[in-house]
Coordinates of C-alpha atoms and ligand atoms in Angstrom, one line a residue:
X294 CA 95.9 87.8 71.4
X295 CA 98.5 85.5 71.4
X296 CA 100.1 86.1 68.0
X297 CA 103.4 85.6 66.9
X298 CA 105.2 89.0 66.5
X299 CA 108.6 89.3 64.4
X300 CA 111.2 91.2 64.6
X301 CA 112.1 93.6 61.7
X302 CA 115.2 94.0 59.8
X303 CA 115.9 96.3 56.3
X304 CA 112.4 96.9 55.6
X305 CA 110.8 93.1 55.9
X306 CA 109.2 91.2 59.2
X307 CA 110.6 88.2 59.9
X308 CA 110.9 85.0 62.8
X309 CA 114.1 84.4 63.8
X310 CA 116.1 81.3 62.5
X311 CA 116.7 80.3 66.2
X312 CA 113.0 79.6 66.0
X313 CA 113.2 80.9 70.2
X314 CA 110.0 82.9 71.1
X315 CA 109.2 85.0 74.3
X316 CA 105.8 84.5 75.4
X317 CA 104.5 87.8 76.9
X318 CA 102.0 87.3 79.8
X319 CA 99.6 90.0 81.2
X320 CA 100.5 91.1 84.2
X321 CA 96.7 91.4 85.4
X322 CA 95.1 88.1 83.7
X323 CA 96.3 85.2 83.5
X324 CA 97.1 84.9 79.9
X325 CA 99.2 85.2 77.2
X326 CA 99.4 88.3 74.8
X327 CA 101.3 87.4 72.6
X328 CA 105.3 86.0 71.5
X329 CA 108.2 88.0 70.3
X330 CA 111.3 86.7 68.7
X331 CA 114.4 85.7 70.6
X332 CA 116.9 86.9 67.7
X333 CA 120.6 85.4 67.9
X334 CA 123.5 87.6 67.3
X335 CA 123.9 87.3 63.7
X336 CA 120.8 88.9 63.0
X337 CA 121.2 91.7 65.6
X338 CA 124.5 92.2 63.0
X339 CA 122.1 91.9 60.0
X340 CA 119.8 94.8 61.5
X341 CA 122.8 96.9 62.8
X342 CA 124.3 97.0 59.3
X343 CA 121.0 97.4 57.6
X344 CA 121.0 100.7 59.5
X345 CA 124.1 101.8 58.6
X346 CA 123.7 101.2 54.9
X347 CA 120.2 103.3 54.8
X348 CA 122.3 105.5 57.2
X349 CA 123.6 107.2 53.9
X350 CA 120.8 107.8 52.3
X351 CA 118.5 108.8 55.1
X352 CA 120.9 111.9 56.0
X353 CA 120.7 112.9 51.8
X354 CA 117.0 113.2 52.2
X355 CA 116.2 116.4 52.8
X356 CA 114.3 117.3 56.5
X357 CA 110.6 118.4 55.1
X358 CA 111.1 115.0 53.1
X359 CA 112.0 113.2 56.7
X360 CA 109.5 115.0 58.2
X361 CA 106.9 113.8 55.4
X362 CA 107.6 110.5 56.7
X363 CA 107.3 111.0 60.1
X364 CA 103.4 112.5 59.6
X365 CA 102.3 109.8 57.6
X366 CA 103.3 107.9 60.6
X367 CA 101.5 110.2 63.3
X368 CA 98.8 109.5 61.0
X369 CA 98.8 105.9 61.0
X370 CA 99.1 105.7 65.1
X371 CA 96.0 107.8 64.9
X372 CA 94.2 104.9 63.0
X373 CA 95.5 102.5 65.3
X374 CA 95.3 104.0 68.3
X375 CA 92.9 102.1 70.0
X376 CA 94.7 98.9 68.8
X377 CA 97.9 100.0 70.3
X378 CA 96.5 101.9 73.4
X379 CA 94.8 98.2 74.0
X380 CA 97.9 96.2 73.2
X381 CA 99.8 98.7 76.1
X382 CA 96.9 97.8 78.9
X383 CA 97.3 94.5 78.0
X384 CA 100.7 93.8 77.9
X385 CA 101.9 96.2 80.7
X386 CA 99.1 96.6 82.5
X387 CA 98.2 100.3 82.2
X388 CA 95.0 101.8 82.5
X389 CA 93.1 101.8 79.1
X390 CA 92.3 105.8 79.1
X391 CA 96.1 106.0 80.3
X392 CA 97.4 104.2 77.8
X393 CA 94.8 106.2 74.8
X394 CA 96.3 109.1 76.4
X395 CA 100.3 107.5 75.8
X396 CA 99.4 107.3 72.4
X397 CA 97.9 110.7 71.7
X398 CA 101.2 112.2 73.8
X399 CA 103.1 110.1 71.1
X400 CA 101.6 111.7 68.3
X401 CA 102.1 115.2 70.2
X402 CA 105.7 114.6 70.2
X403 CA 106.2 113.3 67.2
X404 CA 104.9 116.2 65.7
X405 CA 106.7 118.8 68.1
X406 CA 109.5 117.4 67.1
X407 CA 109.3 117.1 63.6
X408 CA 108.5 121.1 63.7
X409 CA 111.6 122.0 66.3
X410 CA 114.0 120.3 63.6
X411 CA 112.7 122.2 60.9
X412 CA 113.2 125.4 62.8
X413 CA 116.2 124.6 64.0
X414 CA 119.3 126.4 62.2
X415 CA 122.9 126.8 62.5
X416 CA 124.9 129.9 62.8
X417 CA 127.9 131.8 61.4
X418 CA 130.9 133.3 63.1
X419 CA 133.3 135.8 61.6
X420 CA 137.1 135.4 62.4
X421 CA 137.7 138.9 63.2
X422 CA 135.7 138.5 66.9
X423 CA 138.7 136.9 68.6
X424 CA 142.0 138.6 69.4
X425 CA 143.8 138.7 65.9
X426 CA 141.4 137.3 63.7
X427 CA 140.0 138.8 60.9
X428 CA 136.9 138.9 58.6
X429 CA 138.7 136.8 56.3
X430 CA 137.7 133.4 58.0
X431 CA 134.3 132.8 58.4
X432 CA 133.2 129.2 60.3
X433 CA 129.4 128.2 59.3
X434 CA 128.1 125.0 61.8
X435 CA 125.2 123.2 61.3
X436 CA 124.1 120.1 62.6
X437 CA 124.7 116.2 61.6
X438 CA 123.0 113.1 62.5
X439 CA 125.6 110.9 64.3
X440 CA 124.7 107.6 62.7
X441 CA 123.0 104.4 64.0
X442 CA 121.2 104.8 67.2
X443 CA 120.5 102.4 69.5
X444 CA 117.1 102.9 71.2
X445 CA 116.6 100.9 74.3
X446 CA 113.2 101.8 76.4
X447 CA 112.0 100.9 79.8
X448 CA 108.8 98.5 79.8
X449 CA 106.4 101.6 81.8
X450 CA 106.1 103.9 78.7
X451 CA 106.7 101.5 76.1
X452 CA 105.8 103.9 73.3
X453 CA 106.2 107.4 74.6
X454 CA 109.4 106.6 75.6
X455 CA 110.6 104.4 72.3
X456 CA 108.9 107.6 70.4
X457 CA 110.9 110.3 72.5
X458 CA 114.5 108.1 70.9
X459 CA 113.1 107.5 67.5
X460 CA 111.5 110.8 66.1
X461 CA 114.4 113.0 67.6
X462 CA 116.9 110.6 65.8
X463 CA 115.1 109.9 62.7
X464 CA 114.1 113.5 61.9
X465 CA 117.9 114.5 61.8
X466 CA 119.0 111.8 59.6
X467 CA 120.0 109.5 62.1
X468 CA 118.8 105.4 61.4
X469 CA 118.0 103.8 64.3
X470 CA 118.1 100.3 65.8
X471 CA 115.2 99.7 68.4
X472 CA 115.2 97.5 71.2
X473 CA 111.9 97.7 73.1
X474 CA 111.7 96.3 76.7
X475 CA 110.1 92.5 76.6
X476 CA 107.3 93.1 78.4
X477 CA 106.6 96.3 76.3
X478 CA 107.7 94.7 72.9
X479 CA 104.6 93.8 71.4
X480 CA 103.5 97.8 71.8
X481 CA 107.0 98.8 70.5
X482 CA 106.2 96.5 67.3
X483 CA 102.6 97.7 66.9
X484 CA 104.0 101.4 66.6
X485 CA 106.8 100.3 64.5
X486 CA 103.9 98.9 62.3
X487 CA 102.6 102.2 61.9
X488 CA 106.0 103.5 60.7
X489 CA 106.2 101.2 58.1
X490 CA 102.8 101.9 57.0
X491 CA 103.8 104.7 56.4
X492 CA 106.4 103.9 54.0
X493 CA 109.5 104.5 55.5
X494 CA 112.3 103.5 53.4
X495 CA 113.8 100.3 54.2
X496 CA 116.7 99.7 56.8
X497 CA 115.8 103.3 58.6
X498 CA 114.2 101.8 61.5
X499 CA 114.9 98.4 63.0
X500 CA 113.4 96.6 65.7
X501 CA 115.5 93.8 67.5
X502 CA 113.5 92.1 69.8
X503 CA 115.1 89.3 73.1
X504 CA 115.9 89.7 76.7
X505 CA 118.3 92.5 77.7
X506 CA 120.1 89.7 79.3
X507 CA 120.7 87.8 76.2
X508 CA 121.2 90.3 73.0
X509 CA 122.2 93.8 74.9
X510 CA 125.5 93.8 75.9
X511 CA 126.4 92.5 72.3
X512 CA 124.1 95.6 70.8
X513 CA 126.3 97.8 73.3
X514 CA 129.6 96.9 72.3
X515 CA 128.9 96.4 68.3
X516 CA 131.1 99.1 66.7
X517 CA 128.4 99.7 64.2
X518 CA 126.6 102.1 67.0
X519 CA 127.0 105.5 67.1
X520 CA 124.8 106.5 69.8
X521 CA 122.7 105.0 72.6
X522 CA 119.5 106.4 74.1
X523 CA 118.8 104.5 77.0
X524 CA 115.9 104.2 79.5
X525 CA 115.8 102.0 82.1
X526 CA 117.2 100.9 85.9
X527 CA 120.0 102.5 87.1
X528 CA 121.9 99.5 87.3
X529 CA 121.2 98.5 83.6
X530 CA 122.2 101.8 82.6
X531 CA 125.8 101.7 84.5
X532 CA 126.6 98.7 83.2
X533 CA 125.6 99.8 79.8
X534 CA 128.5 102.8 80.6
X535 CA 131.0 100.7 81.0
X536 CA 130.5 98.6 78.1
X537 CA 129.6 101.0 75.7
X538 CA 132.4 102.4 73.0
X539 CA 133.5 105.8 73.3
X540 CA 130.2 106.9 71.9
X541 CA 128.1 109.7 73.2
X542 CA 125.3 108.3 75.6
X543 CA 122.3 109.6 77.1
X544 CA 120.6 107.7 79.8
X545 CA 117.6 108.5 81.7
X546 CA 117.6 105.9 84.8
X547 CA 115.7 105.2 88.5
X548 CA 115.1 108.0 90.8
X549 CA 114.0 108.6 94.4
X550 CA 112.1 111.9 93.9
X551 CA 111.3 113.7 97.2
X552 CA 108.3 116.0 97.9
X553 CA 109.3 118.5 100.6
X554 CA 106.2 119.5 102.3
X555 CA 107.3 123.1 105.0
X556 CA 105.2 124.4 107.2
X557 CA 103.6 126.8 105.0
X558 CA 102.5 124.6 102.2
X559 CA 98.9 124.4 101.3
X560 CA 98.4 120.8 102.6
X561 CA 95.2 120.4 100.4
X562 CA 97.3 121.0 97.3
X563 CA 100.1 119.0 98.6
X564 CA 98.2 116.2 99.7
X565 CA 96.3 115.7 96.1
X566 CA 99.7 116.2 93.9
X567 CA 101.4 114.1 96.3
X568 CA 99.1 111.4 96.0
X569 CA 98.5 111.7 92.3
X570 CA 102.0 111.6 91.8
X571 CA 103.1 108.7 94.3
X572 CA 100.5 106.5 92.8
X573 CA 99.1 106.8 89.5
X574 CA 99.9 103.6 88.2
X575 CA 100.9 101.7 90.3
X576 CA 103.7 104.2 91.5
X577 CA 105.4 102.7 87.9
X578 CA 106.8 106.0 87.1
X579 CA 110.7 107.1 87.3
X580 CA 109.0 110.4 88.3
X581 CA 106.3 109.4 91.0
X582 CA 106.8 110.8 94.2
X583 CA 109.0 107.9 96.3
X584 CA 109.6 109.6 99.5
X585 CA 107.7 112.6 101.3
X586 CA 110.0 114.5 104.4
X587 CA 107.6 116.7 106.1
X588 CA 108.1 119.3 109.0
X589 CA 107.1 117.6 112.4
X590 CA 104.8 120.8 113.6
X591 CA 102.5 119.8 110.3
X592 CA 103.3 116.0 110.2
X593 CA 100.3 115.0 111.8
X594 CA 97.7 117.0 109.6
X595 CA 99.8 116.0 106.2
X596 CA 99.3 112.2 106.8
X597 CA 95.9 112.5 108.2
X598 CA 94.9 114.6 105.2
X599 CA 96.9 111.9 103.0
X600 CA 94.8 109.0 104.6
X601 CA 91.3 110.7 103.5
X602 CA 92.7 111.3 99.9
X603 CA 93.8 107.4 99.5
X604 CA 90.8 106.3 100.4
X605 CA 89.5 108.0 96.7
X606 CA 92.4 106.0 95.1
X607 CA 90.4 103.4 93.1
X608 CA 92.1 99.5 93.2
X609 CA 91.9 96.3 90.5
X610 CA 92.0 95.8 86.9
X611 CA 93.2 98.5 83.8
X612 CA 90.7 97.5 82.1
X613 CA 88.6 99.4 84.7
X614 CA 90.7 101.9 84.5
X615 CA 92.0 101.7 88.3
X616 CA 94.4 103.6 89.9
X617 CA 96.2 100.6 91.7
X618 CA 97.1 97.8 89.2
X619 CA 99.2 94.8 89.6
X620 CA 102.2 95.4 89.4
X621 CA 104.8 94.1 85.8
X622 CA 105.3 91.0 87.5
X623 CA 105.4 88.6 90.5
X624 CA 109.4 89.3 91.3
X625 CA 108.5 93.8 91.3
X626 CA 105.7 92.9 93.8
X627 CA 108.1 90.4 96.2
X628 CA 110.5 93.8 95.8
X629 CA 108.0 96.2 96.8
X630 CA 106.7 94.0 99.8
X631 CA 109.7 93.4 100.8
X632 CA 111.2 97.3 101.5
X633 CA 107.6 97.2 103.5
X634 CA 108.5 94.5 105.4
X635 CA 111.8 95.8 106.4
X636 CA 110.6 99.4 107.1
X637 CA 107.6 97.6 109.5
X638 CA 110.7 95.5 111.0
X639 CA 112.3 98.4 111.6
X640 CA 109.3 100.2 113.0
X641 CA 107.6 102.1 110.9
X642 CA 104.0 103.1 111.1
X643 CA 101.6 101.8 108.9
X644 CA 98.9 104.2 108.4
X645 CA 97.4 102.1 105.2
X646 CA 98.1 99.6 103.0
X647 CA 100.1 95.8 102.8
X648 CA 97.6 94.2 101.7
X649 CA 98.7 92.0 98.5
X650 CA 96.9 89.8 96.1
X651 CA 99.6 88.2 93.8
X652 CA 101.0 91.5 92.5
X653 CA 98.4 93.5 93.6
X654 CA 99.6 95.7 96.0
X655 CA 97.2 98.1 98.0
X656 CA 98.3 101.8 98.1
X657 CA 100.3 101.5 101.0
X658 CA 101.2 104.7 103.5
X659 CA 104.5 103.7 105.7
X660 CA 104.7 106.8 108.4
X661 CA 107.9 107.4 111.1
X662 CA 110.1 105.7 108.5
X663 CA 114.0 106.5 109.3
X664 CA 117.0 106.6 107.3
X665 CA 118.1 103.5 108.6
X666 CA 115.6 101.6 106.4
X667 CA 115.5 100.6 102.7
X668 CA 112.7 102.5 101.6
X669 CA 114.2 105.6 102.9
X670 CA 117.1 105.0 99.7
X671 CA 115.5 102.6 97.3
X672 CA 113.5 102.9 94.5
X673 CA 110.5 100.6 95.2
X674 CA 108.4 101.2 91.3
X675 CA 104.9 100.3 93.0
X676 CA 102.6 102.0 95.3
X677 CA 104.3 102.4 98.6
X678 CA 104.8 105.5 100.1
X679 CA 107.3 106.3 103.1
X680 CA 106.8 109.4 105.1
X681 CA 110.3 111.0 107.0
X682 CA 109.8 113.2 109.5
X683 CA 111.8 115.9 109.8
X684 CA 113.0 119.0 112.5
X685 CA 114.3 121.4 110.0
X686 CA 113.9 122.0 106.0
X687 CA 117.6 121.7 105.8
X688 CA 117.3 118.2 107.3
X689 CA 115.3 117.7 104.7
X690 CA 117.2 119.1 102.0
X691 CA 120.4 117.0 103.2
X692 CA 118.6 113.4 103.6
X693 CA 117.3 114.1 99.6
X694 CA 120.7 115.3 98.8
X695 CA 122.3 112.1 100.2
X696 CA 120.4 110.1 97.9
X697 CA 122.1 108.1 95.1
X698 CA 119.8 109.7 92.9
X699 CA 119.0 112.9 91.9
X700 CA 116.0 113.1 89.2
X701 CA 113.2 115.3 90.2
X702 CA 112.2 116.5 93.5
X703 CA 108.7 118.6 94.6
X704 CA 108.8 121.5 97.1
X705 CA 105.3 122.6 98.5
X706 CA 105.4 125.8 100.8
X707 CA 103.3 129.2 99.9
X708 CA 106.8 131.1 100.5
X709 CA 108.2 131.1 97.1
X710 CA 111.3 132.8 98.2
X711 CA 111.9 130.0 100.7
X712 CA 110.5 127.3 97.9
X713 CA 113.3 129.2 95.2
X714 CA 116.3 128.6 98.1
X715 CA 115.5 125.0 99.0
X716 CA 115.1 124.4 95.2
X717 CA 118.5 126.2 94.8
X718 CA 120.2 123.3 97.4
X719 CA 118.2 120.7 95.7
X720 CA 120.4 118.1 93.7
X721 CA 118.1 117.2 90.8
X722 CA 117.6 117.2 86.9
X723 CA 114.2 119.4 87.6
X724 CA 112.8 120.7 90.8
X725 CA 108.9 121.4 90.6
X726 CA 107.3 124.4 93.2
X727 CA 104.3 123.0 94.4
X728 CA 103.3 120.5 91.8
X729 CA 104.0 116.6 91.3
X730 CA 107.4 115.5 89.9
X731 CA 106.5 114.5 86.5
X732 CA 108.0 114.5 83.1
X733 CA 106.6 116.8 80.2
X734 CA 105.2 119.0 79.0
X735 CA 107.8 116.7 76.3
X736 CA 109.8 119.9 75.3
X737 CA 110.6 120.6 78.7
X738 CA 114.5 119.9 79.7
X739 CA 114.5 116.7 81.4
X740 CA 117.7 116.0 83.0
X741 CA 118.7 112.8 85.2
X742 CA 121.8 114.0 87.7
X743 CA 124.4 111.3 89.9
X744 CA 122.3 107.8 89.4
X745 CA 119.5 108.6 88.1
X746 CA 120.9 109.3 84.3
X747 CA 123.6 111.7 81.9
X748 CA 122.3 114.2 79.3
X749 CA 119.1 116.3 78.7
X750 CA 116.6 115.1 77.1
X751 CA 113.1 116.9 75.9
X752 CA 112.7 117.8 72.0
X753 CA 115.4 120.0 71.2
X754 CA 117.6 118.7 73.5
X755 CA 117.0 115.0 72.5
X756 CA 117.8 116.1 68.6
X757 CA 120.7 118.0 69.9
X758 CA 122.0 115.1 71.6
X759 CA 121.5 112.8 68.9
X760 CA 123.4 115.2 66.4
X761 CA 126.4 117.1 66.4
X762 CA 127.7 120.5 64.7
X763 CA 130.3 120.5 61.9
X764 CA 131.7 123.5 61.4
X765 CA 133.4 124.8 58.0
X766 CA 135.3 127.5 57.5
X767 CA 135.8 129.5 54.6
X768 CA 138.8 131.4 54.2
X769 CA 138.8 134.6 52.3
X770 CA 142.2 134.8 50.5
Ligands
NAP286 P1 115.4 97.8 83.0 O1 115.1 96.4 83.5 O2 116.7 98.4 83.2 O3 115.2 97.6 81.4 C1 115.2 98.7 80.5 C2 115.6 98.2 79.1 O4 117.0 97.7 79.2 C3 114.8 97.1 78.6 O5 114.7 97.2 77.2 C4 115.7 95.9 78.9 O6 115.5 94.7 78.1 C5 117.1 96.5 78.6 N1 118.2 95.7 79.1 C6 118.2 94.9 80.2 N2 119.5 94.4 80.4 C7 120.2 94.9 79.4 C8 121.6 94.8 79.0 N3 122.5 94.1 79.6 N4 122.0 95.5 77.9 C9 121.1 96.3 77.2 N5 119.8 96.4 77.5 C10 119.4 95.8 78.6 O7 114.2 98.8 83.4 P2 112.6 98.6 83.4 O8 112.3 97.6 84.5 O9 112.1 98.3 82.0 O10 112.1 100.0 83.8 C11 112.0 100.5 85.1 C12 113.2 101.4 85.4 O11 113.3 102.4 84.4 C13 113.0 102.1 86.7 O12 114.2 102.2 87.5 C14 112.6 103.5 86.3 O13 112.9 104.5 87.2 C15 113.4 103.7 85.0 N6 112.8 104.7 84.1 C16 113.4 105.9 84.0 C17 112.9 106.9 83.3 C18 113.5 108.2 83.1 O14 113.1 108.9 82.2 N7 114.5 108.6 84.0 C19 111.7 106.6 82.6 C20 111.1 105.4 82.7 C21 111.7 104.4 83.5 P3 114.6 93.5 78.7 O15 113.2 94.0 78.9 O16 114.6 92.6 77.5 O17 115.3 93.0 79.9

């Protein structure tokens, strides 16, 4: 506890010379986990162009010789995977099986993805398949790494999601330079430790460690980028769109995920995914569940059935491994309490919930909540859950559609032809048929449409978009 961490540049850890620190505070206990390095500008240069020099030689390497590198390093996380599964509960507050379980996900996708780029090949076309061509040209494409990538990951997953950036663009000869979330950054560096274990050569991997605020829009706009993979808010990421170079980008951002619960649904299966996926930590999830519209005839039964299940929802500390956690910090909970606030203004139901001890927040079920109030449209990242009322599906289907976002959404009904049509209308990255929005299995698609994010990401798409083909043609004379 409490150690210094540094950043790490070209192979070697080191304090920055503006001898600025971050400290890191729990968001649970009061105390300190540790300090990470404010770096200045200069050295986010010194780490940029660190990665573009190994850059050369890291594509030259062949991919079983990548791949090598990238098992030793599953290896070491699995020696230290109580040591980082700890650092995650404390730092952000995560359950501590939760957090074992974010590890071993890691090293699942890490090696899943050192496997789908070895099998993944390019092709050959002849000439003589288009109008006037002829077998005398023939174009081979493969794929090439696109350079330096800029990782930037969201504080709630803050090693599944830096591993979903970095093994996708380190196994196809990408470098990388990695800027883990603050709160988050002490897990970022204890997996980054692991890499280096594990021998990776030097200036591959980077970590650049200081507030968003301070160091990002400079990482943005540095011409030495090739590529950013970013995770975070949806305002974060728009600005990052408008500063960033004419690079590609892939962004995975907020969301506002409905469940659509129709007549038919099995309300005791609804009702436990629903709640699972609403509130498992702390509602901290891009993919929870943030809004449920329900057909009036069942309304009644859904939130009555809803109340009984939240009573099993287990409140306090990650180091019990609760449910219900407080939340990243003080300003998130004065966010969450106050889209409550304005819903009860507006009056809304509370069924449960608003209760708060510093960023504790109880599970809290708003019912009768009405488009004209906040938590009908925003994003609240804690454990509050609005139910909407509706007369028809397609009232249903319109009110998600309106949305600013469009990430996942959950349809419950026994009907699958009717669950298949309103899935159809849906306006989402991923629509799941009586299940809990939810990211994974990790070589699924996973696709963030209108706010809520641009690309696909998801093993092969994530090396896909971190690589692109080259084609060359031989021509036959
Ligand atoms: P955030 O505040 O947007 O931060 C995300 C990352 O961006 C952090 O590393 C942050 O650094 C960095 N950042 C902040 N300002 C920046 C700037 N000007 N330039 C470059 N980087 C900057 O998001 P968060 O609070 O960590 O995460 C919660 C949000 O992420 C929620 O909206 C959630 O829905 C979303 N999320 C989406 C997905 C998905 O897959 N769609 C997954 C997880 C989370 P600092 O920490 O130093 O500020």
């Amino acid at each position: 506890m409490n150690s210094n961490y540094k950043f790490y540049v070209n192979g070697e850890w080191r304090e920055s010379q503006t001898k600025e620190v971050i400290e890191i505070r729990s968001p649970y206990k009061d105390a300190i986990v540790g300090k990470v390095q404010a770096i200045s500008q200069s050295e986010a240069d010194e780490a940029i162009q660190a990665a573009k020099v190994a850059q050369k030689d890291w594509e030259q390497t062949s991919i079983r010789e990548r791949g090598d590198y990238l098992y030793r390093w599953i290896k070491e996380l699995a020696t230290m995977k109580e040591e980082i599964a700890t650092t995650i509960m404390q730092e952000v507050g995560k359950g501590f099986n939760d957090a074992v379980k974010e590890v071993e996900r890691t090293i699942d996708l890490i090696r899943f993805t050192i496997e789908e780029a070895i099998h993944l090949y390019g092709e050959s076309m002849l000439g003589e398949n288009f109008p006037g061509g002829s077998r005398s040209k023939i174009a081979i494409s493969h794929r090439v790494p696109l350079g330096v990538v800029l990782a930037i990951s969201p504080f709630n997953y803050p090693v599944n999601l830096s591993a979903a950036k970095i093994a996708p663009a380190l196994i196809s000869g990408n470098t990388v330079v990695f800027k883990p979330a603050t709160q988050g950054a002490i897990s970022g560096i204890k997996m980054i430790e692991a890499l280096d274990k594990a021998g990776l050569p030097k200036g591959v991997l980077n970590v650049v460690t200081g507030h968003g605020s301070a160091i990002g829009n400079y990482l943005i706009e540095h011409p030495g980028i090739d590529m950013i993979s970013f995770t975070g808010g949806s305002e974060t990421g728009k600005r990052i769109a408008k500063l960033a170079n004419m690079i590609p980008l892939v962004m995975e951002l907020g969301g506002k995920d409905p469940a659509i619960v129709v007549k038919d649904a099995n309300l005791d299966l609804a009702v436990k995914q629903i709640v699972s996926g609403a509130f498992s930590y702390s509602g901290q999830r891009c993919t929870a569940i943030k809004r449920v519209f329900v057909e009036e005839s069942i309304a009644d039964e859904l939130v009555s059935k809803l109340t009984k299940e939240l009573e099993t929802v287990t409140i306090g500390s990650p180091e019990d491994n609760k449910t219900i956690v407080p939340l990243i910090d003080k300003k998130s909970a004065d966010f969450v309490q106050g889209l409550i606030d304005d819903a009860l203004e507006k009056k809304a139901v509370l069924i449960t919930g608003n209760k708060r001890e510093g960023n504790l927040i109880y599970p809290t079920l708003l019912d009768h909540v009405t488009a004209d109030m906040r938590l009908a449209w925003e994003e609240p990242f804690g454990p509050v859950l609005p139910i909407i009322r509706v007369k028809t599906v397609d009232e249903a289907i319109d009110m998600s559609n309106q949305s600013e976002y469009g990430l996942q959404a959950s349809i419950f009904s026994q009907d699958i032809d009717q669950a298949f049509t309103i899935a159809g209308k849906i306006q989402a990255g991923s629509v799941q048929i009586n299940g809990r929005t939810e990211r994974g299995p990790d070589h699924f698609p996973f696709i963030g449409t209108k706010g809520s994010g641009m690309g696909t990401q998801g093993v092969k798409r994530s090396i896909e978009s971190m690589t692109r083909e080259k084609v060359t043609v031989i021509n036959i004379n």
